Coordinates of C-alpha atoms and ligand atoms in Angstrom, one line a residue:
M1 CA -35.8 28.8 9.0
Y2 CA -33.7 28.9 12.2
R3 CA -36.9 29.2 14.4
E4 CA -38.6 26.2 12.7
Q5 CA -35.4 24.0 13.0
Y6 CA -35.2 25.1 16.7
S7 CA -38.8 24.0 17.1
R8 CA -38.1 20.7 15.3
Y9 CA -35.2 19.9 17.7
V10 CA -37.3 20.8 20.8
S11 CA -40.1 18.4 19.5
L12 CA -37.6 15.5 19.0
V13 CA -36.2 16.2 22.6
E14 CA -39.6 16.3 24.1
E15 CA -40.9 13.1 22.4
T16 CA -37.7 11.3 23.5
I17 CA -38.1 12.5 27.0
E18 CA -41.7 11.1 26.9
K19 CA -40.5 7.8 25.6
L20 CA -37.8 7.4 28.1
L21 CA -39.8 8.6 31.2
P22 CA -43.3 7.6 30.8
K23 CA -46.1 8.3 33.4
T24 CA -47.0 5.8 35.9
E25 CA -49.9 5.4 38.2
A26 CA -48.3 2.7 40.4
V27 CA -48.1 4.2 44.0
C28 CA -46.3 1.0 45.1
P29 CA -45.2 -0.8 42.0
K30 CA -45.7 -4.5 41.8
E31 CA -43.4 -5.0 38.7
E32 CA -39.7 -4.4 38.3
G33 CA -38.7 -1.4 36.2
V34 CA -41.6 0.9 37.2
M35 CA -40.9 3.7 39.4
P36 CA -43.4 4.9 42.3
Q37 CA -45.9 7.4 41.0
L38 CA -44.8 10.3 43.3
L39 CA -41.2 10.1 42.3
C40 CA -42.1 9.9 38.5
E41 CA -44.5 12.8 38.9
S42 CA -41.9 15.0 40.7
M43 CA -39.4 14.3 38.1
R44 CA -41.7 14.9 35.2
Y45 CA -43.0 18.0 36.9
S46 CA -39.7 19.9 36.4
L47 CA -38.5 18.2 33.3
L48 CA -41.7 18.9 31.3
A49 CA -42.1 22.5 32.8
G50 CA -41.1 24.0 29.4
G51 CA -37.5 25.3 29.6
K52 CA -35.7 26.5 26.6
R53 CA -34.0 23.1 26.0
I54 CA -30.9 24.9 24.8
R55 CA -28.5 22.1 25.8
P56 CA -30.3 19.2 24.0
V57 CA -30.9 21.5 21.0
L58 CA -27.2 22.1 20.8
L59 CA -26.3 18.5 21.0
L60 CA -28.7 17.7 18.1
A61 CA -27.7 20.7 16.1
A62 CA -24.0 19.9 16.5
C63 CA -24.6 16.4 15.4
D64 CA -26.4 17.4 12.3
M65 CA -23.7 20.0 11.6
L66 CA -21.1 17.3 11.7
G67 CA -23.0 14.9 9.5
G68 CA -23.7 12.5 12.4
D69 CA -26.7 10.3 12.9
L70 CA -29.5 12.1 14.7
E71 CA -31.1 8.9 15.8
Q72 CA -28.0 8.1 17.9
A73 CA -28.0 11.6 19.6
K74 CA -31.7 11.6 20.7
A75 CA -31.2 9.8 24.0
P76 CA -28.0 11.7 25.0
A77 CA -29.9 15.1 24.2
A78 CA -32.6 13.9 26.5
A79 CA -30.3 12.8 29.2
L80 CA -28.5 16.1 29.1
E81 CA -31.8 17.9 29.7
M82 CA -32.4 15.6 32.7
I83 CA -29.0 16.5 34.1
H84 CA -29.7 20.2 33.7
T85 CA -33.1 20.0 35.3
Y86 CA -31.6 18.1 38.3
S87 CA -29.2 20.9 38.7
L88 CA -32.1 23.6 38.6
I89 CA -34.1 21.6 41.2
H90 CA -31.2 21.4 43.5
D91 CA -30.0 24.8 43.0
D92 CA -33.6 26.1 44.0
L93 CA -33.6 24.2 47.4
P94 CA -33.6 26.1 50.7
G95 CA -30.0 24.9 51.3
M96 CA -28.8 26.6 48.1
D97 CA -30.6 29.5 46.4
D98 CA -34.1 28.9 48.1
D99 CA -36.1 30.0 45.1
D100 CA -39.8 29.9 44.9
F101 CA -40.4 30.0 41.1
R102 CA -38.7 28.3 38.1
R103 CA -39.8 28.0 34.6
G104 CA -42.9 30.0 35.4
R105 CA -44.2 27.8 38.0
P106 CA -43.6 27.0 41.8
T107 CA -40.2 25.3 42.3
N108 CA -40.1 21.5 42.8
H109 CA -39.7 21.6 46.6
K110 CA -42.7 24.1 46.9
V111 CA -44.9 21.4 45.5
Y112 CA -43.5 18.0 46.6
G113 CA -41.4 19.1 49.6
V114 CA -37.7 19.2 50.1
G115 CA -37.2 15.5 50.5
H116 CA -38.9 14.6 47.3
A117 CA -37.3 17.6 45.4
I118 CA -33.9 16.0 46.4
L119 CA -35.0 12.6 45.1
A120 CA -36.4 14.1 41.9
G121 CA -33.0 15.7 41.3
D122 CA -31.2 12.5 42.3
G123 CA -33.6 10.4 40.2
L124 CA -33.1 12.5 37.1
L125 CA -29.2 12.5 37.4
N126 CA -29.0 8.8 37.9
Y127 CA -31.7 8.1 35.1
A128 CA -29.7 10.2 32.7
Y129 CA -26.7 7.9 32.9
E130 CA -29.0 4.9 32.7
C131 CA -30.3 6.4 29.3
L132 CA -26.9 7.1 28.2
L133 CA -25.5 3.8 28.8
G134 CA -28.6 2.0 27.4
N135 CA -28.3 4.0 24.3
A136 CA -24.6 3.3 23.9
A137 CA -25.3 -0.4 24.0
Q138 CA -27.6 -0.1 21.1
Y139 CA -24.9 1.1 18.8
P140 CA -21.9 -1.4 19.3
E141 CA -20.4 -0.2 15.9
N142 CA -20.0 3.3 17.7
L143 CA -19.5 2.2 21.2
Q144 CA -16.3 4.3 21.5
G145 CA -18.0 7.4 20.3
H146 CA -20.9 6.9 22.9
V147 CA -18.6 6.0 25.7
L148 CA -16.5 9.2 25.0
A149 CA -19.8 11.2 24.8
A150 CA -21.0 9.9 28.2
K151 CA -17.6 10.6 29.7
A152 CA -17.6 14.2 28.4
I153 CA -21.0 14.7 29.8
A154 CA -20.1 13.2 33.2
N155 CA -17.0 15.3 33.3
R156 CA -18.5 18.6 32.5
A157 CA -21.5 17.9 34.9
G158 CA -19.2 16.6 37.6
V159 CA -16.8 17.5 40.5
C160 CA -14.4 19.5 38.1
G161 CA -17.3 20.9 36.2
M162 CA -20.8 22.1 36.9
I163 CA -20.7 20.9 40.6
A164 CA -17.3 22.5 41.1
G165 CA -18.6 25.8 39.8
Q166 CA -21.7 25.6 42.1
S167 CA -19.4 24.8 45.0
L168 CA -17.2 27.9 44.5
D169 CA -20.4 30.0 43.8
L170 CA -22.0 28.9 47.1
S171 CA -18.7 29.6 49.1
S172 CA -18.3 32.9 47.4
E173 CA -21.5 34.6 48.6
H174 CA -21.0 37.9 50.4
M175 CA -17.4 38.0 49.3
E176 CA -15.8 41.0 47.5
P177 CA -16.2 40.4 43.7
D178 CA -12.9 38.9 42.3
A179 CA -12.3 38.4 38.5
E180 CA -10.4 35.0 39.0
R181 CA -13.0 33.4 41.1
L182 CA -15.8 34.8 39.1
G183 CA -14.2 33.4 35.9
Y184 CA -13.9 30.0 37.4
I185 CA -17.5 30.0 38.7
H186 CA -18.9 30.9 35.3
A187 CA -16.7 28.6 33.3
H188 CA -17.9 25.6 35.4
K189 CA -21.3 26.4 36.7
T190 CA -22.7 27.5 33.3
A191 CA -20.2 27.1 30.4
D192 CA -19.4 23.3 31.1
L193 CA -22.9 22.2 30.7
L194 CA -23.2 24.2 27.4
T195 CA -19.9 22.6 26.1
A196 CA -21.0 19.2 27.1
P197 CA -23.5 18.7 24.4
L198 CA -21.1 20.0 21.7
L199 CA -18.4 17.5 22.8
A200 CA -20.8 14.6 23.1
A201 CA -22.2 15.3 19.6
A202 CA -18.6 15.6 18.3
Y203 CA -17.7 12.0 19.7
I204 CA -20.9 10.5 18.5
A205 CA -20.4 12.0 15.1
G206 CA -16.7 11.1 15.0
A207 CA -15.4 14.7 14.7
S208 CA -11.8 15.6 14.0
E209 CA -9.5 17.1 16.7
E210 CA -9.7 20.6 15.0
Q211 CA -13.5 20.5 15.0
I212 CA -13.6 19.4 18.7
D213 CA -11.4 22.4 19.5
A214 CA -13.6 24.7 17.6
L215 CA -16.7 23.4 19.4
R216 CA -15.1 23.6 22.9
R217 CA -14.2 27.2 22.2
F218 CA -17.7 28.0 20.9
G219 CA -19.1 26.4 24.1
Y220 CA -16.9 28.3 26.3
C221 CA -17.7 31.6 24.8
V222 CA -21.4 31.0 24.6
G223 CA -21.4 29.8 28.1
I224 CA -19.7 32.8 29.7
A225 CA -21.7 35.3 27.6
F226 CA -24.9 33.4 28.5
Q227 CA -24.1 33.6 32.2
I228 CA -23.0 37.4 32.0
D229 CA -26.5 38.0 30.2
D230 CA -28.1 35.9 33.0
D231 CA -26.5 38.3 35.6
L232 CA -27.7 41.3 33.5
L233 CA -31.3 40.0 33.3
D234 CA -31.3 39.5 37.0
V235 CA -30.6 43.3 37.3
E236 CA -32.6 44.7 34.5
G237 CA -34.8 41.8 33.1
D238 CA -38.6 41.2 33.3
A239 CA -39.5 38.7 36.0
A240 CA -42.8 37.7 34.0
L241 CA -40.8 36.8 30.9
L242 CA -38.0 35.2 32.9
G243 CA -40.5 32.9 34.9
K244 CA -38.6 33.7 38.0
Q245 CA -37.9 36.6 40.5
T246 CA -35.3 39.2 39.5
G247 CA -32.8 41.0 41.9
M248 CA -32.1 37.9 43.7
D249 CA -28.4 37.9 43.0
A250 CA -27.8 41.2 45.0
Q251 CA -30.1 40.2 47.8
R252 CA -28.1 37.0 48.2
G253 CA -24.8 38.7 47.8
K254 CA -23.9 36.7 44.8
M255 CA -20.7 37.3 42.9
T256 CA -21.7 38.5 39.5
W257 CA -20.2 40.4 36.5
P258 CA -22.4 43.5 37.1
A259 CA -21.2 43.5 40.8
L260 CA -17.6 43.3 39.7
M261 CA -17.4 45.7 36.7
G262 CA -20.9 47.4 36.4
V263 CA -23.7 47.0 33.9
E264 CA -22.1 48.8 30.9
A265 CA -18.8 46.9 31.0
S266 CA -20.6 43.6 31.5
R267 CA -22.6 44.3 28.3
A268 CA -19.5 45.0 26.3
R269 CA -17.8 41.8 27.6
S270 CA -20.8 39.8 26.7
A271 CA -21.0 41.3 23.2
R272 CA -17.3 40.4 22.7
L273 CA -17.8 36.9 23.7
W274 CA -20.8 36.5 21.4
D275 CA -18.5 37.8 18.5
E276 CA -15.8 35.4 19.6
A277 CA -18.2 32.5 19.7
E278 CA -19.3 33.1 16.0
E279 CA -15.5 33.3 15.0
A280 CA -15.0 30.0 16.7
I281 CA -17.3 28.1 14.5
S282 CA -16.2 29.7 11.2
I283 CA -14.3 26.6 10.3
F284 CA -17.6 24.9 9.6
G285 CA -18.6 27.5 6.9
E286 CA -22.2 27.1 5.7
R287 CA -22.9 23.9 7.8
A288 CA -22.8 26.2 10.9
W289 CA -25.9 28.2 9.9
F290 CA -27.9 27.0 12.8
M291 CA -25.1 27.7 15.3
R292 CA -24.9 31.2 13.9
G293 CA -28.6 31.5 14.2
F294 CA -28.3 30.3 17.8
A295 CA -25.7 32.9 18.8
A296 CA -27.7 35.6 17.1
Q297 CA -30.9 34.8 19.0
M298 CA -29.2 34.1 22.3
R299 CA -27.4 37.4 22.5
T300 CA -30.7 39.3 22.4
R301 CA -32.6 36.9 24.7
K302 CA -35.1 38.4 27.3
S303 CA -35.7 35.1 29.2
Ligands
GRG401 C1 -26.9 22.0 42.0 C2 -24.8 20.9 41.1 C3 -25.9 22.1 41.0 C4 -25.7 22.9 40.1 C5 -26.6 23.9 39.8 C6 -27.9 25.3 37.2 C7 -27.1 25.7 38.2 C8 -26.0 24.9 38.7 C9 -27.5 26.9 38.9 C10 -28.7 27.6 38.4 C11 -28.3 29.0 38.6 C12 -27.7 29.5 37.4 C13 -27.9 31.0 37.1 C14 -27.0 28.8 36.6 C15 -26.3 29.2 35.4 C16 -26.9 28.4 34.3 C17 -28.2 28.9 33.9 C18 -28.4 30.4 33.5 C19 -29.2 28.0 34.1 C20 -30.6 28.3 33.6 O1 -30.5 27.8 32.3 P1 -31.6 28.0 31.2 O2 -31.8 29.6 31.0 O3 -32.9 27.6 31.8 O4 -31.3 27.3 29.9 P2 -34.1 26.8 31.2 O5 -35.2 26.8 32.2 O6 -34.6 27.5 30.0 O7 -33.8 25.4 30.8

């Protein structure tokens, strides 16, 4: 039941992405509103490379759980995946993590060159907001909900959110691990973009303050646990399953939970956070069945 529903959400996201970002063969477009082929191809290369689609799935699932209109949530879900994909493309660049593989294939800059990888990321980020705003304009009766959803996404992806976390992550390389810094990096680099879909769904569906608080707590716990697991997978995971190299954090001198407190304590901390995440959504009762399935599935992930 959970797996089928997850696949249904993924299909919905991928259909929406196809609709919003169609292919083009125009090398030098003659009409307005058509992007050049190379730009379009490099954006599609990473966006359609088959990630897990966790963030857009969370947005659709939260909207369903809150009794919202899924139709209104489709474009925001696709936009969030565009933002996530831009962050991966830029994170893989030589000036950041300098990675060769992502989602089981060569990274964007390995295929299109650094210049076009930067543009593919910029393009996805900008287009995401174009899609969000275009979608908001289609629902004048729920404009407030859509504006607050777009603001929550911009805020969590932005200079006090994911970008802030990435900034501290970058400037903390080769430093002695420090719990406070690491907490900040994970809360922003990872947890913020997992909380964003929950908040966006809450605003679109008109959730109560109590429900918003519960979803914020759930997003935070899921985000930190997800990042601890990611750090653990880099130490002991299978590169073939992960679709990227392992052992890179230590090689780069990254600040991670295993580096701070060792593998066993990191595992225990992640387990506690997954429990706390489940507790956070208990206020939704039966309606949270998919979120509970999500947490159960994620806490044992291998990729
Ligand atoms: C460049 C502003 C900027 C931010 C980059 C995404 C990111 C922030 C860094 C990537 C490195 C990293 C370990 C980030 C933590 C979040 C994370 C584990 C991302 C990978 O997300 P998944 O596992 O990937 O959902 P897929 O490919 O399945 O979408």
